[in-house]
Structures are given as structure tokens and as C-alpha cells.
Amino acid sequence: FHNVLNKLTEVERMPLLIIWMGMKQFETVLDSDDIAESVINIHKAAHQKGIKTLVLGFPPILRDKKSDFSNQLTNNVNEKLKDWIDSEKKSYASSKNLSMIHYAPFPLEIEELQRKEYYASDGYHFTPEGYKYIGEYLASIVQNILNSDIA
């Protein structure tokens, strides 16, 4: 996360930062509070620079016997992020900052991912078809966020 935060200090203008991470980045972190706090710190750093943020919910993991625990951790992190975003939006309700924070749930459930073969064999990464699906899912969301500046 420090790399992302350092890069944000170098950026002069960026309309939107999409934050999408998987649990692979957190293999050694077992506390959903620590993971959510790291993601929230990226949001806050971007907002201080006037950059809108969109976080895509953490995807489920299909990798191994630890997947049940990892997916529970993923669900906890996603809930904490949604709760934080909701509380931030409420605190911004009367200001122009309302549109700074956005959340998009991960678009597929585990069963769909397995059936459609969107995951690569490592259980963490996606196949080209999986990345294409996620890109198409995000395209309209990003377009709406960026167009909200124009309206």
C-alpha cells in the first residue's frame, strides 16, 4: 500500500482512482480491520488530492482448503468498506464531496465464476475472459462516475 500512497503524492491530476485488490495481497494479514484500514487510507489520500475513488469489492478465492476462511475474510472486508463508504457519504450529504467515493460489489458469485471458468488455475487470478467480463462490468460504472462531473 505504501507504493500506492507514494505514487499518489506524485500525481497532479487524475479524475478517478479504481481500487481493485484481491486477497493475494493479504496472504499474511488475517485481520479484516487491518485490510479495510489500508484500503480506506488509499481512499483518503486520493480524496485529499481531489481524486474520486471507486473500490471494486474483493473477489472470492477458489484456491485451496483455506478458501472458506479467506472468503469469510473477504466478505468481512467488503462489509467494512461498504460501511465506511456509507458513513462518509452521510457526512458529505450536503457537500459536493458526495460523489468522491464509490463502491461496486464484485460482479459474480463463486458458483458463477467456477461455471464460467473466469478463474485461472491458481484460484487467485482471472482468465482473459474473466478480465474482459470485469472490464465490461466496470465500464458503465466508470462512465457514470466520470459523467457526473459534466452534469
Coordinates of N, CA, C and O in Angstrom, one line a residue:
F1 N 0.8 -1.2 0.0 CA 0.0 0.0 0.0 C 0.8 1.3 0.0 O 0.4 2.3 -0.5
H2 N 2.0 1.1 0.6 CA 2.9 2.3 0.6 C 3.2 2.8 -0.8 O 3.4 4.0 -1.0
N3 N 3.4 1.8 -1.7 CA 3.7 2.2 -3.1 C 2.6 3.0 -3.7 O 2.8 4.0 -4.4
V4 N 1.3 2.6 -3.5 CA 0.2 3.4 -4.0 C 0.2 4.7 -3.4 O 0.0 5.7 -4.1
L5 N 0.3 4.8 -2.1 CA 0.3 6.1 -1.4 C 1.4 7.0 -1.9 O 1.2 8.2 -2.1
N6 N 2.6 6.5 -2.1 CA 3.7 7.2 -2.6 C 3.4 7.7 -4.0 O 3.7 8.9 -4.4
K7 N 2.8 6.9 -4.9 CA 2.5 7.3 -6.2 C 1.5 8.4 -6.2 O 1.5 9.3 -7.1
L8 N 0.5 8.4 -5.3 CA -0.5 9.4 -5.2 C 0.1 10.8 -4.9 O -0.4 11.8 -5.4
T9 N 1.2 10.8 -4.2 CA 1.9 12.1 -3.9 C 2.5 12.7 -5.2 O 2.7 13.9 -5.2
E10 N 2.8 11.9 -6.2 CA 3.4 12.3 -7.4 C 2.4 12.8 -8.4 O 2.7 13.5 -9.4
V11 N 1.1 12.4 -8.3 CA 0.1 12.7 -9.3 C -0.4 14.1 -9.1 O -0.7 14.6 -8.0
E12 N -0.5 14.8 -10.2 CA -1.0 16.2 -10.2 C -2.5 16.2 -10.4 O -3.3 16.9 -9.7
R13 N -3.0 15.4 -11.4 CA -4.5 15.4 -11.6 C -4.8 14.0 -12.2 O -4.2 13.5 -13.1
M14 N -5.8 13.4 -11.6 CA -6.4 12.2 -12.1 C -7.9 12.2 -11.8 O -8.3 12.5 -10.6
P15 N -8.7 11.9 -12.7 CA -10.2 12.0 -12.5 C -10.7 10.9 -11.5 O -11.6 11.2 -10.8
L16 N -10.1 9.7 -11.6 CA -10.7 8.6 -10.8 C -9.6 7.6 -10.6 O -8.8 7.3 -11.5
L17 N -9.5 7.1 -9.4 CA -8.7 6.0 -9.0 C -9.5 4.8 -8.7 O -10.4 4.8 -7.8
I18 N -9.3 3.7 -9.5 CA -10.0 2.5 -9.2 C -9.2 1.6 -8.3 O -8.0 1.3 -8.7
I19 N -9.7 1.2 -7.2 CA -9.0 0.4 -6.2 C -9.6 -1.0 -6.3 O -10.7 -1.3 -6.0
W20 N -8.8 -1.9 -6.9 CA -9.2 -3.3 -7.0 C -8.1 -4.2 -6.6 O -7.0 -4.2 -7.2
M21 N -8.3 -4.8 -5.5 CA -7.3 -5.8 -4.9 C -7.9 -7.1 -4.6 O -9.1 -7.2 -4.4
G22 N -7.1 -8.1 -4.7 CA -7.6 -9.4 -4.3 C -6.9 -9.8 -3.0 O -6.0 -9.1 -2.5
M23 N -7.3 -10.9 -2.5 CA -6.8 -11.4 -1.2 C -5.3 -11.8 -1.3 O -4.7 -12.0 -0.3
K24 N -4.8 -12.1 -2.4 CA -3.4 -12.5 -2.6 C -2.5 -11.4 -2.0 O -1.5 -11.8 -1.4
Q25 N -2.9 -10.2 -2.0 CA -2.0 -9.1 -1.4 C -2.0 -9.2 0.1 O -1.2 -8.6 0.7
F26 N -2.9 -10.0 0.6 CA -3.1 -10.0 2.1 C -2.9 -11.4 2.7 O -3.4 -11.8 3.7
E27 N -2.1 -12.2 2.0 CA -1.9 -13.6 2.4 C -1.5 -13.7 3.9 O -1.8 -14.7 4.6
T28 N -0.7 -12.8 4.3 CA -0.2 -12.8 5.7 C -1.0 -12.0 6.7 O -0.7 -12.0 7.9
V29 N -2.0 -11.3 6.2 CA -2.8 -10.4 7.1 C -4.1 -11.2 7.3 O -4.8 -11.5 6.4
L30 N -4.4 -11.4 8.6 CA -5.6 -12.2 8.9 C -6.7 -11.3 9.6 O -7.7 -11.9 10.0
D31 N -6.5 -10.0 9.6 CA -7.4 -9.2 10.3 C -8.1 -8.3 9.3 O -7.5 -7.4 8.7
S32 N -9.5 -8.4 9.2 CA -10.2 -7.6 8.3 C -10.2 -6.1 8.5 O -10.2 -5.3 7.6
D33 N -10.0 -5.8 9.8 CA -9.9 -4.3 10.1 C -8.6 -3.8 9.5 O -8.6 -2.7 9.0
D34 N -7.5 -4.5 9.6 CA -6.2 -4.0 9.0 C -6.3 -3.9 7.5 O -5.8 -2.9 7.0
I35 N -6.9 -4.8 6.9 CA -7.1 -4.8 5.4 C -7.9 -3.6 5.0 O -7.6 -2.8 4.2
A36 N -9.1 -3.5 5.7 CA -10.0 -2.4 5.3 C -9.4 -1.0 5.6 O -9.5 -0.1 4.8
E37 N -8.6 -0.9 6.7 CA -8.0 0.3 7.0 C -7.0 0.7 5.9 O -6.8 1.9 5.6
S38 N -6.2 -0.2 5.4 CA -5.3 0.0 4.4 C -6.0 0.6 3.1 O -5.5 1.5 2.5
V39 N -7.1 0.0 2.7 CA -7.8 0.4 1.6 C -8.4 1.8 1.8 O -8.4 2.7 0.9
I40 N -8.9 2.0 3.0 CA -9.5 3.3 3.4 C -8.4 4.4 3.3 O -8.7 5.5 2.9
N41 N -7.2 4.1 3.7 CA -6.1 5.1 3.7 C -5.8 5.5 2.3 O -5.5 6.7 2.0
I42 N -6.0 4.6 1.3 CA -5.8 4.9 -0.1 C -6.9 5.9 -0.5 O -6.6 6.9 -1.2
H43 N -8.1 5.6 -0.2 CA -9.2 6.5 -0.5 C -8.9 7.9 0.1 O -9.0 8.9 -0.7
K44 N -8.6 8.0 1.3 CA -8.4 9.3 2.0 C -7.3 10.1 1.3 O -7.4 11.3 1.1
A45 N -6.2 9.4 1.0 CA -5.1 10.1 0.3 C -5.5 10.6 -1.1 O -5.1 11.7 -1.4
A46 N -6.3 9.8 -1.8 CA -6.8 10.3 -3.1 C -7.7 11.5 -2.9 O -7.6 12.4 -3.7
H47 N -8.6 11.4 -2.0 CA -9.6 12.5 -1.8 C -8.9 13.8 -1.4 O -9.3 14.8 -1.8
Q48 N -7.8 13.7 -0.6 CA -7.0 14.9 -0.3 C -6.5 15.6 -1.5 O -6.3 16.8 -1.5
K49 N -6.3 14.8 -2.6 CA -5.8 15.4 -3.8 C -6.9 15.7 -4.8 O -6.7 16.1 -5.9
G50 N -8.2 15.5 -4.3 CA -9.3 15.8 -5.2 C -9.6 14.7 -6.2 O -10.3 14.9 -7.2
I51 N -9.1 13.5 -5.9 CA -9.3 12.4 -6.9 C -10.5 11.5 -6.3 O -10.5 11.1 -5.2
K52 N -11.5 11.3 -7.2 CA -12.6 10.4 -6.9 C -12.0 9.0 -6.8 O -11.0 8.6 -7.5
T53 N -12.7 8.1 -6.0 CA -12.3 6.7 -5.9 C -13.4 5.8 -6.1 O -14.6 6.1 -5.8
L54 N -13.1 4.7 -6.7 CA -14.0 3.6 -6.9 C -13.3 2.3 -6.4 O -12.2 2.0 -6.9
V55 N -13.9 1.7 -5.4 CA -13.4 0.4 -5.0 C -14.3 -0.7 -5.5 O -15.5 -0.7 -5.4
L56 N -13.6 -1.7 -6.1 CA -14.4 -2.9 -6.5 C -14.2 -3.9 -5.4 O -13.1 -4.1 -4.9
G57 N -15.3 -4.5 -5.0 CA -15.3 -5.4 -3.9 C -14.3 -6.5 -4.1 O -14.1 -6.9 -5.3
F58 N -13.7 -7.0 -3.0 CA -12.7 -8.1 -3.2 C -13.4 -9.3 -3.7 O -14.5 -9.7 -3.3
P59 N -12.8 -10.0 -4.7 CA -13.4 -11.2 -5.2 C -13.2 -12.4 -4.3 O -12.3 -12.4 -3.5
P60 N -14.0 -13.4 -4.5 CA -13.8 -14.7 -3.7 C -12.6 -15.4 -4.2 O -12.1 -15.1 -5.3
I61 N -12.1 -16.4 -3.4 CA -10.9 -17.1 -3.8 C -11.3 -18.6 -4.0 O -12.1 -19.1 -3.2
L62 N -10.8 -19.2 -5.0 CA -11.1 -20.6 -5.3 C -9.9 -21.5 -5.1 O -9.9 -22.7 -5.5
R63 N -8.9 -21.1 -4.4 CA -7.6 -21.7 -4.5 C -7.4 -23.0 -3.7 O -6.9 -24.0 -4.3
D64 N -7.8 -23.1 -2.5 CA -7.4 -24.3 -1.7 C -8.4 -24.4 -0.5 O -9.4 -23.8 -0.4
K65 N -7.9 -25.3 0.5 CA -8.7 -25.5 1.7 C -8.9 -24.3 2.5 O -9.8 -24.2 3.3
K66 N -8.0 -23.3 2.4 CA -8.1 -22.1 3.1 C -9.2 -21.1 2.5 O -9.5 -20.1 3.1
S67 N -9.8 -21.5 1.4 CA -10.7 -20.6 0.7 C -11.9 -20.2 1.5 O -12.3 -19.1 1.5
D68 N -12.4 -21.1 2.3 CA -13.6 -20.8 3.2 C -13.2 -19.6 4.1 O -13.9 -18.7 4.3
F69 N -12.1 -19.8 4.8 CA -11.6 -18.7 5.7 C -11.3 -17.5 4.9 O -11.7 -16.4 5.3
S70 N -10.6 -17.6 3.8 CA -10.3 -16.4 3.0 C -11.5 -15.7 2.5 O -11.6 -14.5 2.5
N71 N -12.5 -16.4 2.1 CA -13.7 -15.8 1.6 C -14.5 -15.2 2.7 O -15.2 -14.2 2.5
Q72 N -14.5 -15.7 3.9 CA -15.1 -15.1 5.1 C -14.4 -13.7 5.3 O -15.0 -12.7 5.6
L73 N -13.1 -13.8 5.3 CA -12.3 -12.6 5.5 C -12.6 -11.5 4.4 O -12.8 -10.3 4.6
T74 N -12.7 -12.0 3.1 CA -13.1 -11.1 2.0 C -14.5 -10.5 2.3 O -14.6 -9.3 2.1
N75 N -15.4 -11.3 2.7 CA -16.8 -10.8 3.0 C -16.7 -9.7 4.1 O -17.4 -8.7 4.0
N76 N -15.9 -10.0 5.1 CA -15.8 -9.0 6.2 C -15.2 -7.7 5.7 O -15.7 -6.6 6.1
V77 N -14.2 -7.8 4.9 CA -13.5 -6.6 4.4 C -14.5 -5.8 3.5 O -14.6 -4.6 3.7
N78 N -15.2 -6.5 2.6 CA -16.2 -5.8 1.8 C -17.2 -5.1 2.6 O -17.6 -4.0 2.3
E79 N -17.7 -5.7 3.7 CA -18.7 -5.1 4.5 C -18.2 -3.9 5.2 O -18.8 -2.8 5.3
K80 N -16.9 -4.0 5.7 CA -16.3 -2.8 6.4 C -16.1 -1.7 5.4 O -16.3 -0.5 5.8
L81 N -15.7 -2.0 4.2 CA -15.6 -0.9 3.2 C -16.9 -0.3 2.8 O -17.0 1.0 2.8
K82 N -17.9 -1.1 2.6 CA -19.3 -0.5 2.3 C -19.8 0.4 3.5 O -20.3 1.4 3.3
D83 N -19.6 -0.1 4.7 CA -20.0 0.6 5.9 C -19.3 2.0 6.0 O -19.9 3.0 6.2
W84 N -18.0 2.0 5.7 CA -17.2 3.2 5.8 C -17.6 4.2 4.7 O -17.8 5.4 4.9
I85 N -17.8 3.7 3.5 CA -18.3 4.5 2.4 C -19.7 5.1 2.7 O -19.9 6.3 2.5
D86 N -20.6 4.3 3.2 CA -21.9 4.8 3.6 C -21.8 5.9 4.6 O -22.5 6.9 4.5
S87 N -20.9 5.7 5.6 CA -20.8 6.7 6.7 C -20.2 8.0 6.1 O -20.6 9.1 6.5
E88 N -19.2 7.9 5.2 CA -18.6 9.0 4.6 C -19.6 9.8 3.7 O -19.6 11.0 3.7
K89 N -20.4 9.0 3.0 CA -21.4 9.7 2.1 C -22.4 10.5 3.0 O -22.9 11.5 2.6
K90 N -22.8 9.9 4.1 CA -23.7 10.6 5.0 C -23.1 11.9 5.5 O -23.8 12.9 5.6
S91 N -21.8 11.8 5.9 CA -21.2 13.0 6.4 C -21.0 14.1 5.3 O -20.8 15.3 5.6
Y92 N -21.0 13.7 4.0 CA -20.8 14.6 2.9 C -22.2 15.0 2.3 O -22.2 15.7 1.3
A93 N -23.2 14.6 2.9 CA -24.6 14.7 2.3 C -24.9 16.1 1.8 O -25.6 16.2 0.8
S94 N -24.4 17.1 2.4 CA -24.7 18.5 2.0 C -23.6 19.1 1.2 O -23.6 20.3 1.0
S95 N -22.6 18.4 0.8 CA -21.5 19.0 0.1 C -21.2 18.3 -1.2 O -21.8 17.3 -1.6
K96 N -20.4 19.0 -2.0 CA -20.1 18.4 -3.3 C -19.2 17.2 -3.3 O -19.1 16.5 -4.2
N97 N -18.7 16.9 -2.1 CA -17.8 15.7 -2.0 C -18.6 14.4 -2.0 O -18.0 13.3 -1.9
L98 N -19.9 14.4 -2.0 CA -20.8 13.2 -2.0 C -20.4 12.3 -3.1 O -20.4 11.1 -3.0
S99 N -19.9 12.8 -4.3 CA -19.6 11.9 -5.4 C -18.1 11.5 -5.4 O -17.7 11.0 -6.4
M100 N -17.4 11.7 -4.4 CA -16.0 11.4 -4.3 C -15.7 9.9 -4.1 O -14.8 9.3 -4.6
I101 N -16.6 9.2 -3.5 CA -16.4 7.8 -3.1 C -17.5 6.9 -3.7 O -18.7 7.2 -3.7
H102 N -17.0 5.8 -4.3 CA -17.9 4.9 -5.0 C -17.5 3.5 -4.7 O -16.3 3.2 -4.5
Y103 N -18.5 2.6 -4.6 CA -18.2 1.2 -4.3 C -19.0 0.3 -5.3 O -20.2 0.6 -5.6
A104 N -18.4 -0.7 -5.9 CA -19.1 -1.6 -6.8 C -18.8 -3.0 -6.2 O -17.6 -3.4 -6.0
P105 N -19.8 -3.8 -6.0 CA -19.6 -5.1 -5.5 C -19.0 -5.9 -6.6 O -19.1 -5.7 -7.7
F106 N -18.2 -7.0 -6.2 CA -17.7 -7.9 -7.1 C -18.8 -8.5 -7.9 O -19.8 -8.9 -7.3
P107 N -18.8 -8.6 -9.3 CA -19.9 -8.9 -10.0 C -20.4 -10.3 -10.1 O -21.5 -10.6 -10.6
L108 N -19.6 -11.2 -9.6 CA -20.0 -12.7 -9.7 C -19.8 -13.4 -8.4 O -18.9 -13.1 -7.6
E109 N -20.7 -14.4 -8.2 CA -20.6 -15.3 -7.0 C -19.6 -16.4 -7.4 O -19.4 -16.6 -8.6
I110 N -19.2 -17.1 -6.4 CA -18.2 -18.2 -6.6 C -18.7 -19.2 -7.6 O -18.0 -19.6 -8.5
E111 N -20.0 -19.6 -7.5 CA -20.6 -20.6 -8.4 C -20.5 -20.2 -9.8 O -20.2 -20.9 -10.7
E112 N -20.8 -18.9 -10.1 CA -20.8 -18.4 -11.4 C -19.3 -18.4 -12.0 O -19.1 -18.7 -13.1
L113 N -18.4 -18.0 -11.1 CA -17.0 -17.9 -11.5 C -16.5 -19.3 -11.9 O -15.8 -19.4 -12.9
Q114 N -16.9 -20.3 -11.1 CA -16.4 -21.6 -11.4 C -17.1 -22.1 -12.7 O -16.4 -22.7 -13.6
R115 N -18.3 -21.9 -12.8 CA -19.1 -22.4 -14.0 C -18.6 -21.8 -15.3 O -18.5 -22.4 -16.3
K116 N -18.3 -20.5 -15.2 CA -18.0 -19.8 -16.5 C -16.5 -19.8 -16.7 O -16.0 -19.2 -17.7
E117 N -15.7 -20.4 -15.8 CA -14.3 -20.6 -16.0 C -13.6 -19.3 -16.1 O -12.7 -19.1 -17.0
Y118 N -13.9 -18.3 -15.3 CA -13.3 -17.0 -15.3 C -12.0 -16.9 -14.4 O -11.3 -16.0 -14.5
Y119 N -11.8 -18.0 -13.6 CA -10.6 -18.0 -12.8 C -9.5 -18.8 -13.5 O -9.8 -19.9 -14.1
A120 N -8.3 -18.4 -13.3 CA -7.1 -19.2 -13.8 C -6.9 -20.3 -12.8 O -7.5 -20.4 -11.7
S121 N -6.1 -21.2 -13.1 CA -5.9 -22.4 -12.3 C -5.3 -22.1 -10.9 O -5.4 -22.9 -10.0
D122 N -4.7 -20.9 -10.7 CA -4.2 -20.6 -9.4 C -5.2 -20.2 -8.4 O -5.0 -20.1 -7.2
G123 N -6.5 -20.0 -8.8 CA -7.6 -19.7 -7.9 C -7.6 -18.2 -7.5 O -8.5 -17.8 -6.7
Y124 N -6.6 -17.4 -7.9 CA -6.5 -16.0 -7.5 C -6.8 -15.1 -8.7 O -7.4 -14.1 -8.6
H125 N -6.1 -15.4 -9.8 CA -6.2 -14.6 -10.9 C -7.3 -15.0 -11.9 O -7.8 -16.1 -11.8
F126 N -7.6 -14.2 -12.9 CA -8.6 -14.5 -13.8 C -8.1 -14.9 -15.1 O -7.0 -14.6 -15.5
T127 N -8.9 -15.5 -15.9 CA -8.6 -15.9 -17.3 C -8.8 -14.6 -18.1 O -9.5 -13.6 -17.6
P128 N -8.3 -14.5 -19.3 CA -8.6 -13.4 -20.2 C -10.1 -13.1 -20.3 O -10.5 -11.9 -20.2
E129 N -10.9 -14.1 -20.4 CA -12.4 -14.0 -20.4 C -12.9 -13.4 -19.1 O -13.8 -12.5 -19.1
G130 N -12.3 -13.7 -18.0 CA -12.7 -13.2 -16.7 C -12.4 -11.7 -16.6 O -13.2 -10.9 -16.2
Y131 N -11.2 -11.3 -17.0 CA -10.8 -9.9 -17.0 C -11.7 -9.1 -18.0 O -12.1 -8.0 -17.7
K132 N -12.0 -9.7 -19.1 CA -12.9 -9.0 -20.0 C -14.3 -8.7 -19.4 O -14.8 -7.6 -19.5
Y133 N -14.8 -9.7 -18.7 CA -16.1 -9.6 -18.1 C -16.1 -8.5 -17.1 O -17.0 -7.6 -17.0
I134 N -15.0 -8.5 -16.2 CA -14.9 -7.5 -15.2 C -14.8 -6.1 -15.8 O -15.3 -5.1 -15.3
G135 N -14.0 -6.0 -16.9 CA -13.8 -4.7 -17.5 C -15.1 -4.2 -18.1 O -15.4 -3.0 -18.0
E136 N -15.9 -5.0 -18.7 CA -17.2 -4.6 -19.3 C -18.1 -4.2 -18.1 O -18.9 -3.3 -18.3
Y137 N -18.1 -4.9 -17.0 CA -18.9 -4.6 -15.8 C -18.5 -3.2 -15.3 O -19.4 -2.3 -15.0
L138 N -17.2 -2.9 -15.2 CA -16.8 -1.6 -14.7 C -17.0 -0.4 -15.7 O -17.1 0.7 -15.2
A139 N -17.0 -0.7 -17.0 CA -17.0 0.4 -18.0 C -18.2 1.3 -17.7 O -18.0 2.5 -17.7
S140 N -19.4 0.8 -17.6 CA -20.5 1.7 -17.4 C -20.5 2.4 -16.0 O -20.9 3.5 -15.9
I141 N -20.0 1.7 -15.0 CA -19.9 2.4 -13.7 C -18.9 3.5 -13.8 O -19.2 4.6 -13.3
V142 N -17.7 3.3 -14.4 CA -16.7 4.4 -14.5 C -17.3 5.5 -15.4 O -17.1 6.7 -15.1
Q143 N -18.0 5.2 -16.5 CA -18.5 6.2 -17.3 C -19.5 7.1 -16.6 O -19.5 8.3 -16.7
N144 N -20.4 6.5 -15.7 CA -21.3 7.2 -14.9 C -20.6 8.1 -13.9 O -21.1 9.3 -13.7
I145 N -19.6 7.6 -13.3 CA -18.8 8.4 -12.3 C -18.2 9.6 -13.0 O -18.3 10.8 -12.6
L146 N -17.5 9.4 -14.2 CA -16.9 10.5 -14.9 C -17.9 11.5 -15.5 O -17.6 12.7 -15.5
N147 N -19.0 11.0 -15.9 CA -20.0 11.9 -16.5 C -20.7 12.7 -15.4 O -21.3 13.7 -15.7
S148 N -20.6 12.3 -14.2 CA -21.3 13.1 -13.1 C -20.6 14.4 -12.9 O -21.2 15.3 -12.4
D149 N -19.3 14.5 -13.3 CA -18.6 15.8 -13.3 C -19.2 16.8 -14.3 O -19.1 18.0 -14.1
I150 N -19.7 16.2 -15.4 CA -20.2 17.1 -16.5 C -21.6 17.6 -16.2 O -21.9 18.7 -16.6
A151 N -22.4 16.8 -15.6 CA -23.8 17.1 -15.3 C -23.9 18.3 -14.4 O -23.1 18.7 -13.7

